Coordinates of C-alpha atoms in Angstrom, one line a residue:
T1 CA 23.2 1.7 4.8
D2 CA 23.3 2.4 8.5
A3 CA 20.5 5.0 8.1
E4 CA 18.2 2.3 6.5
V5 CA 19.0 -0.2 9.2
S6 CA 18.1 2.3 11.9
T7 CA 14.8 3.2 10.2
R8 CA 14.1 -0.5 9.5
K9 CA 14.3 -1.5 13.2
K10 CA 11.7 1.0 14.5
T11 CA 8.4 -0.5 15.5
F12 CA 5.4 0.1 13.3
T13 CA 3.8 2.5 15.9
E14 CA 7.0 4.5 16.3
V15 CA 7.3 5.0 12.5
Q16 CA 3.6 6.0 12.3
T17 CA 3.8 8.5 15.2
E18 CA 7.0 10.1 13.8
R19 CA 5.4 10.5 10.3
L20 CA 2.1 11.9 11.6
D21 CA 4.1 14.4 13.6
Q22 CA 6.2 15.3 10.6
A23 CA 3.0 15.8 8.6
E24 CA 1.6 18.3 11.1
R25 CA 4.7 20.6 10.5
T26 CA 4.3 20.3 6.7
V27 CA 2.7 22.6 4.0
L28 CA 2.2 22.1 0.3
I29 CA 2.9 25.0 -2.1
K30 CA 1.8 25.3 -5.8
C31 CA 4.8 27.2 -7.2
P32 CA 5.3 29.6 -10.1
S33 CA 6.7 28.0 -13.2
K34 CA 10.0 30.0 -13.3
L35 CA 11.1 29.4 -9.7
S36 CA 14.4 30.0 -7.9
E37 CA 14.6 27.3 -5.3
K38 CA 17.0 29.5 -3.3
K39 CA 14.6 32.4 -3.2
L40 CA 11.7 30.2 -2.1
L41 CA 13.7 28.7 0.7
Q42 CA 15.1 32.0 1.7
Y43 CA 11.6 33.4 2.1
L44 CA 10.2 30.3 3.9
S45 CA 13.1 30.4 6.3
S46 CA 11.9 33.8 7.5
H47 CA 9.0 31.8 9.2
G48 CA 11.3 29.3 10.8
N49 CA 13.8 26.6 10.0
V50 CA 13.0 24.4 7.0
K51 CA 13.8 20.8 7.9
S52 CA 13.3 19.2 4.5
H53 CA 11.6 19.9 1.2
F54 CA 11.2 18.4 -2.3
F55 CA 9.5 19.4 -5.6
F56 CA 7.2 17.3 -7.7
E57 CA 5.1 17.7 -10.8
N58 CA 1.3 17.6 -10.5
R59 CA -0.6 20.2 -12.7
G60 CA 2.5 22.3 -12.4
I61 CA 5.4 22.5 -10.0
N62 CA 4.6 21.8 -6.3
A63 CA 6.8 21.9 -3.2
L64 CA 6.3 19.9 0.0
V65 CA 8.0 21.8 2.8
E66 CA 8.5 20.4 6.3
F67 CA 9.4 23.0 9.1
S68 CA 11.2 22.1 12.3
E69 CA 8.5 23.7 14.4
K70 CA 4.8 23.6 14.1
S71 CA 4.6 27.3 15.0
S72 CA 6.3 28.1 11.6
V73 CA 3.2 26.8 9.8
A74 CA 1.0 29.3 11.8
S75 CA 3.4 32.1 11.1
L76 CA 3.3 31.4 7.3
Q77 CA -0.5 31.1 7.4
D78 CA -0.7 34.5 9.0
A79 CA 1.2 36.0 6.0
V80 CA -0.9 34.3 3.4
G81 CA -3.9 36.2 1.8
I82 CA -7.3 35.1 0.6
P83 CA -7.8 34.6 -3.1
N84 CA -9.4 37.5 -5.0
A85 CA -13.1 36.6 -5.5
V86 CA -13.7 38.1 -8.9
E87 CA -15.1 35.2 -11.0
H88 CA -15.6 32.8 -8.1
H89 CA -16.6 33.2 -4.6
V90 CA -14.4 31.2 -2.2
V91 CA -15.1 29.1 0.9
P92 CA -12.9 30.8 3.4
F93 CA -11.3 27.6 4.9
K94 CA -7.6 28.2 5.6
S95 CA -5.7 25.1 5.1
R96 CA -2.0 24.3 4.6
L97 CA -2.3 24.3 0.8
F98 CA -1.0 27.6 -0.7
T99 CA -0.4 29.0 -4.2
F100 CA 2.7 31.2 -4.6
T101 CA 3.0 33.5 -7.7
L102 CA 5.7 36.0 -8.4
K103 CA 4.9 39.6 -7.8
N104 CA 7.0 40.9 -10.7
P105 CA 7.9 37.8 -12.9
G106 CA 9.9 39.9 -15.3
S107 CA 12.7 40.7 -12.8
Q108 CA 13.3 37.1 -12.0
P109 CA 16.6 35.8 -13.3
A110 CA 16.3 32.4 -14.9
E111 CA 16.8 29.4 -12.5
E112 CA 20.5 28.7 -12.2
T113 CA 20.0 24.9 -12.0
P114 CA 16.8 23.1 -13.0
L115 CA 14.7 21.9 -10.1
H116 CA 15.0 18.2 -9.2
L117 CA 11.5 16.7 -9.4
S118 CA 10.7 13.6 -7.3
P119 CA 8.8 11.0 -9.4
Q120 CA 5.4 10.1 -7.9
C121 CA 4.6 7.2 -10.2
H122 CA 6.5 4.1 -11.4
I123 CA 7.9 3.5 -14.9
P124 CA 5.7 1.7 -17.5
V125 CA 6.1 -2.1 -17.7
N126 CA 7.7 -2.0 -21.1
D127 CA 10.5 0.3 -19.8
L128 CA 10.8 -1.9 -16.8
I129 CA 11.3 -5.0 -19.0
H130 CA 14.0 -3.2 -20.9
K131 CA 15.9 -2.4 -17.6
L132 CA 15.5 -6.0 -16.3
C133 CA 17.1 -7.4 -19.4
L134 CA 20.3 -5.5 -18.5
A135 CA 20.6 -7.2 -15.1
D136 CA 23.0 -10.1 -14.4
S137 CA 20.7 -12.4 -12.4
I138 CA 17.0 -13.0 -11.6
S139 CA 17.8 -11.7 -8.0
S140 CA 19.1 -8.4 -9.3
Q141 CA 16.1 -8.2 -11.7
M142 CA 13.8 -8.5 -8.7
Y143 CA 15.6 -5.8 -6.7
I144 CA 15.5 -3.5 -9.8
L145 CA 11.7 -4.0 -9.9
L146 CA 11.4 -3.4 -6.2
N147 CA 13.4 -0.1 -6.5
E148 CA 11.3 1.1 -9.4
Y149 CA 7.9 0.3 -7.8
Q150 CA 8.2 0.8 -4.1
L151 CA 7.0 4.0 -2.4
T152 CA 9.8 6.6 -2.1
E153 CA 10.5 8.6 1.1
E154 CA 8.9 11.7 -0.7
N155 CA 5.8 9.8 -1.7
I156 CA 5.2 8.5 1.9
K157 CA 5.5 12.1 3.2
L158 CA 2.9 13.2 0.7
R159 CA 0.6 10.4 1.8
F160 CA 0.8 11.3 5.5
L161 CA 0.3 15.0 4.5
A162 CA -3.0 14.0 2.7
C163 CA -4.1 12.3 6.0
S164 CA -3.1 15.3 8.1
L165 CA -5.1 17.7 5.8
V166 CA -8.2 15.5 6.2
R167 CA -7.6 15.5 10.0
D168 CA -7.8 19.3 10.0
F169 CA -11.4 18.9 8.9
A170 CA -12.3 16.2 11.4
R171 CA -10.8 18.3 14.2
A172 CA -13.4 21.0 13.6
Y173 CA -15.9 18.5 15.1
F174 CA -13.8 16.1 17.0
P175 CA -10.7 18.0 18.4
D176 CA -9.0 14.8 19.6
S177 CA -9.3 12.9 16.5
T178 CA -6.5 11.7 14.2
V179 CA -6.5 10.5 10.6
K180 CA -4.0 7.7 10.0
P181 CA -3.1 5.8 6.8
F182 CA -3.3 2.0 6.8
G183 CA -2.8 -0.8 4.3
S184 CA -0.4 -0.5 1.4
S185 CA 0.7 3.1 2.3
V186 CA 2.3 1.9 5.5
N187 CA 2.8 -1.9 5.3
T188 CA 6.0 -1.7 3.2
F189 CA 4.3 -3.4 0.2
G190 CA 2.7 -0.3 -1.4
K191 CA 3.7 0.6 -5.0
L192 CA 3.9 4.1 -6.4
G193 CA 0.4 5.3 -7.5
C194 CA -1.6 3.1 -5.1
D195 CA -4.6 4.6 -3.3
V196 CA -4.4 6.0 0.2
D197 CA -6.5 4.1 2.7
M198 CA -7.0 6.3 5.7
F199 CA -9.2 6.0 8.8
L200 CA -10.5 8.4 11.4
D201 CA -9.6 7.5 15.0
F202 CA -11.3 9.0 18.1
H203 CA -9.7 6.8 20.8
D204 CA -6.7 7.7 22.8
A205 CA -7.9 5.2 25.3
Q206 CA -4.6 4.7 27.1
K207 CA -4.3 8.4 27.9
H208 CA -7.8 8.5 29.3
A209 CA -7.7 5.4 31.5
T210 CA -4.9 6.9 33.6
K211 CA -6.6 10.3 34.0
M212 CA -9.9 8.8 35.1
K213 CA -8.5 7.1 38.2
K214 CA -8.0 10.5 40.0
G215 CA -10.6 12.2 42.2
P216 CA -13.7 10.9 44.1
F217 CA -16.1 10.9 41.1
E218 CA -16.9 8.7 38.1
M219 CA -17.0 11.3 35.4
E220 CA -18.1 11.0 31.8
F221 CA -19.2 13.2 28.9
Q222 CA -22.8 13.5 27.9
M223 CA -22.8 12.3 24.4
K224 CA -25.5 11.6 21.8
R225 CA -26.4 7.9 21.9
L226 CA -27.3 5.9 18.8
P227 CA -28.7 2.3 18.5
S228 CA -25.5 0.9 16.8
E229 CA -21.9 1.7 16.2
R230 CA -22.5 1.3 12.5
L231 CA -25.1 4.1 12.5
A232 CA -22.6 6.4 14.4
T233 CA -19.9 5.6 11.8
Q234 CA -22.3 6.3 8.9
R235 CA -23.4 9.6 10.4
I236 CA -19.8 10.8 11.1
L237 CA -18.6 9.8 7.7
S238 CA -21.6 11.4 6.0
V239 CA -20.9 14.8 7.7
I240 CA -17.1 14.6 7.1
G241 CA -17.8 13.6 3.5
D242 CA -20.0 16.6 3.0
C243 CA -17.4 18.8 4.6
L244 CA -14.7 17.6 2.2
D245 CA -17.1 18.0 -0.7
N246 CA -18.2 21.5 0.2
F247 CA -15.2 23.1 1.8
G248 CA -12.1 20.9 1.1
P249 CA -9.7 22.7 -1.3
G250 CA -8.8 20.2 -4.0
C251 CA -11.2 17.5 -2.8
V252 CA -13.2 16.4 -5.9
S253 CA -15.4 13.4 -6.9
V254 CA -16.5 12.8 -3.3
Q255 CA -18.5 9.6 -3.1
K256 CA -20.2 8.4 0.1
I257 CA -20.5 4.6 0.2
L258 CA -22.2 4.3 3.5
N259 CA -24.0 0.9 3.1
A260 CA -20.8 -1.1 2.4
R261 CA -19.7 -3.7 4.9
C262 CA -17.2 -1.1 5.9
P263 CA -18.7 2.3 5.3
L264 CA -16.4 4.7 3.5
V265 CA -16.0 8.0 1.7
K266 CA -14.0 8.0 -1.6
F267 CA -12.5 11.1 -3.0
S268 CA -9.8 12.4 -5.2
H269 CA -7.3 14.7 -3.5
Q270 CA -6.0 16.9 -6.4
P271 CA -3.2 18.7 -4.5
T272 CA -1.3 15.5 -3.7
G273 CA -2.7 13.6 -6.7
F274 CA -4.0 10.6 -4.6
Q275 CA -7.2 8.7 -4.7
C276 CA -8.3 8.4 -1.0
D277 CA -10.6 6.1 0.9
L278 CA -11.6 7.3 4.3
S279 CA -13.3 5.0 6.8
V280 CA -13.7 5.0 10.6
S281 CA -11.1 3.2 12.8
N282 CA -10.8 -0.5 12.0
S283 CA -8.4 -2.0 14.5
I284 CA -8.1 -5.3 12.7
A285 CA -7.0 -3.6 9.5
I286 CA -4.3 -1.8 11.5
R287 CA -3.1 -5.1 12.9
S288 CA -2.9 -6.6 9.4
S289 CA -0.9 -3.6 8.2
E290 CA 1.5 -4.0 11.2
L291 CA 1.9 -7.8 10.6
L292 CA 2.9 -7.2 7.0
Y293 CA 5.2 -4.4 8.1
I294 CA 7.0 -6.8 10.3
Y295 CA 7.3 -9.5 7.6
G296 CA 8.5 -6.8 5.1
C297 CA 11.2 -5.7 7.6
L298 CA 12.5 -9.1 8.6
D299 CA 14.2 -10.1 5.3
S300 CA 14.8 -8.2 2.1
R301 CA 13.7 -11.2 0.0
V302 CA 10.2 -10.9 1.3
R303 CA 9.4 -7.6 -0.4
A304 CA 11.3 -8.4 -3.5
L305 CA 9.3 -11.6 -4.0
V306 CA 5.9 -9.9 -3.3
F307 CA 6.6 -7.0 -5.7
A308 CA 7.6 -9.4 -8.5
I309 CA 4.6 -11.7 -8.0
R310 CA 2.2 -8.8 -7.9
C311 CA 3.6 -7.2 -11.0
W312 CA 3.5 -10.7 -12.8
A313 CA -0.2 -11.1 -11.7
R314 CA -1.1 -7.7 -13.0
V315 CA 0.5 -8.2 -16.4
H316 CA -1.4 -11.5 -16.9
G317 CA -4.8 -10.1 -15.8
L318 CA -4.9 -12.2 -12.6
T319 CA -5.4 -9.1 -10.5
N320 CA -7.4 -6.0 -11.3
S321 CA -7.9 -2.7 -9.7
A322 CA -11.7 -3.0 -10.0
P323 CA -13.4 -5.3 -7.4
G324 CA -14.6 -8.7 -8.9
T325 CA -13.9 -12.4 -8.9
W326 CA -10.1 -12.1 -9.3
I327 CA -7.5 -12.6 -6.6
T328 CA -6.8 -9.4 -4.7
N329 CA -3.3 -8.0 -4.0
F330 CA -3.8 -8.7 -0.3
S331 CA -4.7 -12.4 -1.0
L332 CA -1.7 -12.7 -3.3
T333 CA 0.6 -11.2 -0.7
M334 CA -0.7 -13.6 1.9
M335 CA 0.0 -16.5 -0.5
V336 CA 3.6 -15.3 -0.8
M337 CA 3.9 -15.1 3.0
F338 CA 2.6 -18.6 3.4
F339 CA 5.1 -19.9 0.8
L340 CA 7.9 -18.2 2.7
Q341 CA 6.7 -19.8 6.0
K342 CA 6.8 -23.2 4.3
R343 CA 10.4 -23.0 3.1
S344 CA 12.9 -25.2 4.9
P345 CA 14.2 -23.6 7.0
P346 CA 11.3 -21.0 7.1
I347 CA 12.2 -17.5 5.9
I348 CA 9.5 -15.8 8.1
P349 CA 7.8 -17.0 11.3
T350 CA 4.2 -18.1 11.5
L351 CA 1.7 -15.8 13.3
D352 CA 1.5 -18.2 16.2
Q353 CA 5.2 -18.0 16.6
L354 CA 5.0 -14.2 16.6
K355 CA 2.2 -14.4 19.2
E356 CA 4.4 -16.5 21.5
L357 CA 7.0 -13.7 21.4
A358 CA 4.4 -11.0 22.3
G359 CA 5.0 -9.1 25.6
A360 CA 2.3 -7.5 27.8
K361 CA 2.3 -4.3 25.7
D362 CA 1.6 -6.4 22.5
K363 CA -1.6 -7.9 23.9
H364 CA -4.5 -6.9 21.6
I365 CA -8.0 -8.5 21.9
I366 CA -10.3 -7.0 19.2
G367 CA -13.9 -7.9 19.1
G368 CA -13.2 -11.2 20.8
Y369 CA -10.3 -12.1 18.4
D370 CA -6.8 -12.4 19.8
C371 CA -4.7 -10.1 17.6
S372 CA -1.5 -10.2 19.7
F373 CA 1.9 -10.5 18.2
V374 CA 5.4 -9.1 19.0
S375 CA 6.0 -5.6 17.7
D376 CA 9.7 -5.3 18.6
L377 CA 11.6 -6.6 15.5
R378 CA 14.8 -7.3 17.6
K379 CA 13.0 -10.1 19.4
I380 CA 12.6 -12.1 16.2
K381 CA 15.5 -14.4 15.3
P382 CA 16.7 -13.9 11.8
T383 CA 16.2 -16.9 9.4
K384 CA 19.0 -19.4 8.6
N385 CA 17.6 -19.9 5.1
T386 CA 20.0 -18.7 2.4
E387 CA 18.0 -19.5 -0.8
T388 CA 18.4 -17.0 -3.5
L389 CA 15.5 -15.1 -5.1
D390 CA 16.3 -16.9 -8.4
V391 CA 15.4 -20.2 -6.6
L392 CA 12.4 -18.7 -4.6
L393 CA 10.7 -17.2 -7.7
G394 CA 10.7 -20.6 -9.5
E395 CA 9.7 -22.5 -6.4
F396 CA 6.8 -20.2 -5.8
F397 CA 5.3 -21.0 -9.2
E398 CA 6.1 -24.7 -8.8
Y399 CA 4.5 -24.8 -5.3
F400 CA 1.2 -23.1 -6.2
G401 CA 1.1 -24.6 -9.7
N402 CA 0.8 -28.0 -7.9
F403 CA -1.1 -27.0 -4.7
D404 CA -4.1 -29.1 -3.9
F405 CA -6.6 -26.2 -3.8
R406 CA -9.6 -28.6 -3.8
R407 CA -8.7 -30.0 -0.4
N408 CA -6.4 -27.6 1.3
S409 CA -6.6 -24.0 2.6
I410 CA -3.8 -21.6 3.5
N411 CA -3.3 -20.8 7.2
L412 CA -0.7 -18.2 8.2
R413 CA -1.3 -18.7 11.9
K414 CA 0.0 -22.3 11.7
G415 CA 2.1 -22.0 8.5
K416 CA 0.4 -25.2 7.4
E417 CA -2.0 -26.4 4.8
V418 CA -5.2 -27.3 6.6
N419 CA -8.4 -28.9 5.3
K420 CA -10.8 -26.3 3.8
P421 CA -13.6 -25.5 6.3
E422 CA -16.0 -24.7 3.3
S423 CA -16.0 -25.1 -0.4
S424 CA -14.7 -21.7 -1.7
P425 CA -12.3 -22.4 -4.6
L426 CA -9.5 -20.5 -2.8
Y427 CA -9.5 -20.5 1.0
I428 CA -7.0 -18.2 2.8
W429 CA -7.7 -17.8 6.5
N430 CA -8.0 -14.3 7.7
P431 CA -5.0 -14.1 10.1
F432 CA -7.1 -12.4 12.8
E433 CA -10.8 -13.0 12.2
Q434 CA -10.4 -16.7 12.2
D435 CA -13.8 -17.5 10.7
L436 CA -13.3 -15.4 7.6
N437 CA -11.8 -16.3 4.2
I438 CA -10.0 -13.3 2.7
S439 CA -10.3 -14.8 -0.8
K440 CA -14.0 -15.6 -0.7
N441 CA -14.5 -13.5 -3.8
V442 CA -12.3 -15.7 -6.1
N443 CA -14.2 -18.1 -8.4
Q444 CA -13.1 -21.3 -10.0
P445 CA -12.1 -20.0 -13.5
Q446 CA -10.0 -17.3 -11.9
L447 CA -8.2 -19.8 -9.6
E448 CA -7.6 -22.1 -12.6
K449 CA -6.2 -19.3 -14.6
F450 CA -3.8 -18.5 -11.7
I451 CA -2.7 -22.2 -11.6
A452 CA -2.2 -22.3 -15.4
M453 CA -0.1 -19.1 -15.3
A454 CA 1.9 -20.4 -12.4
R455 CA 2.7 -23.6 -14.3
E456 CA 3.5 -21.8 -17.4
S457 CA 5.9 -19.4 -15.5
A458 CA 7.6 -22.3 -13.7
W459 CA 8.2 -23.9 -17.1
V460 CA 9.5 -20.7 -18.7
L461 CA 12.0 -20.3 -15.9
Q462 CA 13.1 -24.0 -16.0
K463 CA 13.6 -24.2 -19.8
E464 CA 15.6 -21.1 -20.4
G465 CA 19.3 -20.9 -21.0
K466 CA 20.0 -17.4 -19.9
T467 CA 23.2 -17.0 -22.0
Q468 CA 21.4 -18.0 -25.2
Q469 CA 18.7 -15.4 -24.6
I470 CA 21.2 -12.6 -23.8
I471 CA 22.9 -13.4 -27.1
D472 CA 19.5 -13.4 -28.9
K473 CA 18.5 -10.2 -27.2
E474 CA 15.3 -11.9 -25.9
P475 CA 13.8 -11.0 -22.5
W476 CA 14.9 -13.6 -19.9
G477 CA 14.2 -14.4 -16.3
L478 CA 11.7 -12.2 -14.6
A479 CA 11.5 -10.0 -17.8
A480 CA 10.2 -13.1 -19.8
L481 CA 7.4 -13.6 -17.2
L482 CA 6.2 -10.0 -17.6
I483 CA 5.2 -10.4 -21.2
P484 CA 1.6 -11.7 -21.7
F485 CA 2.1 -15.4 -22.7
G486 CA -0.5 -15.2 -25.5
K487 CA 2.0 -13.1 -27.4
R488 CA 4.4 -16.1 -27.4
N489 CA 3.0 -19.4 -28.4
S490 CA -0.4 -20.6 -27.1
S491 CA -0.1 -24.2 -28.6
K492 CA 2.8 -25.0 -26.3
M493 CA 0.7 -23.7 -23.4
K494 CA -2.2 -26.0 -24.2
N495 CA 0.1 -29.1 -23.7
R496 CA 1.0 -27.9 -20.3
M497 CA -2.6 -27.5 -19.2
K498 CA -3.1 -31.2 -18.9
G499 CA -4.8 -32.1 -15.7
I500 CA -6.8 -28.9 -15.5
G501 CA -10.6 -29.5 -15.9
S502 CA -11.4 -29.2 -19.7
E503 CA -14.6 -27.2 -19.1
T504 CA -12.6 -24.4 -17.6
I505 CA -9.8 -24.6 -20.3
R506 CA -12.1 -23.1 -22.8
S507 CA -13.1 -20.2 -20.5
L508 CA -9.5 -19.8 -19.6
L509 CA -8.2 -19.5 -23.1
D510 CA -11.1 -17.2 -24.0
S511 CA -10.1 -15.0 -21.0
L512 CA -6.5 -15.1 -22.1
K513 CA -7.4 -13.9 -25.6
L514 CA -9.7 -11.3 -24.1
N515 CA -6.9 -10.1 -21.8
S516 CA -4.3 -9.8 -24.5
A517 CA -6.8 -8.0 -26.6
N518 CA -7.5 -5.7 -23.7
S519 CA -3.9 -5.1 -22.9
Q520 CA -3.2 -4.4 -26.6
Q521 CA -6.1 -1.9 -26.7
K522 CA -4.7 -0.3 -23.5
A523 CA -1.2 -0.1 -25.0
V524 CA -2.7 1.5 -28.1
G525 CA -4.7 3.9 -26.0
K526 CA -1.6 5.1 -24.2

């Protein structure tokens, strides 16, 4: 659609700025159960024009309402009362979260049409498999998966609102600060239900540099000085964390993890239903988010392939939401990007090529690392590669099933396999901090499990006659890859594991059994 093309071509920063601005004009309302949508909008319009709204389910019916003017929010806040402190005493913090109840519920006529509720989570894998079997090609299966899993417009608005509500707290201490999402919420690769990574930013450096040139004096604020930036970060997060814990409506399970490599505050934001991680500005993480945003916007096959591979990895226990020795979604995504750079002709450019296209505005040197790359999507030539997703999915498994992980590492700057600088089982160069391996956590058994699964999947795709399986009502194509292989036939699998070190085969098969046992338990538990 034209609308999508026009949103697609905006730069990462334009999209972010627009969304943050939208969020400032937005409120969240817990609604009464028998609600007339018309009546609600009629009332809200008395405070100003309602630009957009939607309803969703989260411990009852909720409405996210975006006004055209920020002043409408203040007008509504003026009309809202403080809860009656009979059983509980309240912390009198006035936010943009409200509860509406009907004054005389009896007189309400029943709702003419039921409310349309926007889904905030994706369908279960088994329902997905059923849908995929009805498609007519692997490509269309992959686009179905993408459509089911990707963040919706409504869900993105909710994410930016969560950031905006945290920002209201930060501004009590730091009036210029902003809170912005990074990572999967904004890089076009987030799936419904993923956490919100947000960071606190104090610098509007550009604005200041121009103002400081005027007048005869060098002028600066007197500020508290601390021995290290890390200590300042820890103190700020500690106080904001206490604030959210003590005063934040709907902020529960607040954990301060201040000794981590990147200090953060984890909390659950009940009104929006998100798990949130708050840290202090990390410019390199923002650059990574923008780089992935660019790759995701360049060609529709990029996101379709990443979503399919991530879903596949999750089903087979190759990735896990808990930290550990398995491959992370970020590493997996980078492997897909590398694979797409290696196609002939390449589907996406290397980071070095994007750097060559960078203009003066795109120059970013962060902590001595050059993080420059072009931000204007129109400057990047579209690919001449016409391979279908059917081909790319099979080739991905083929490529990594036979990749020489012992000798080679994955380098997205060059788009080339280069010798490993050190002996980690899986070495993926951090695109910006060139001396870091983003997959340092992955151990040998986990890597070998990945290789075995990739080989098995390549084999499943090669052997299948689609027509036969449609007749037999068996899952085919992508659907066949989203069923744990242990449920099929493990003796066939053993034959295809030749060439993988026998000492890890045992641990591999054990972990497969363990995984299918776990997934069966989970399925039973649901």
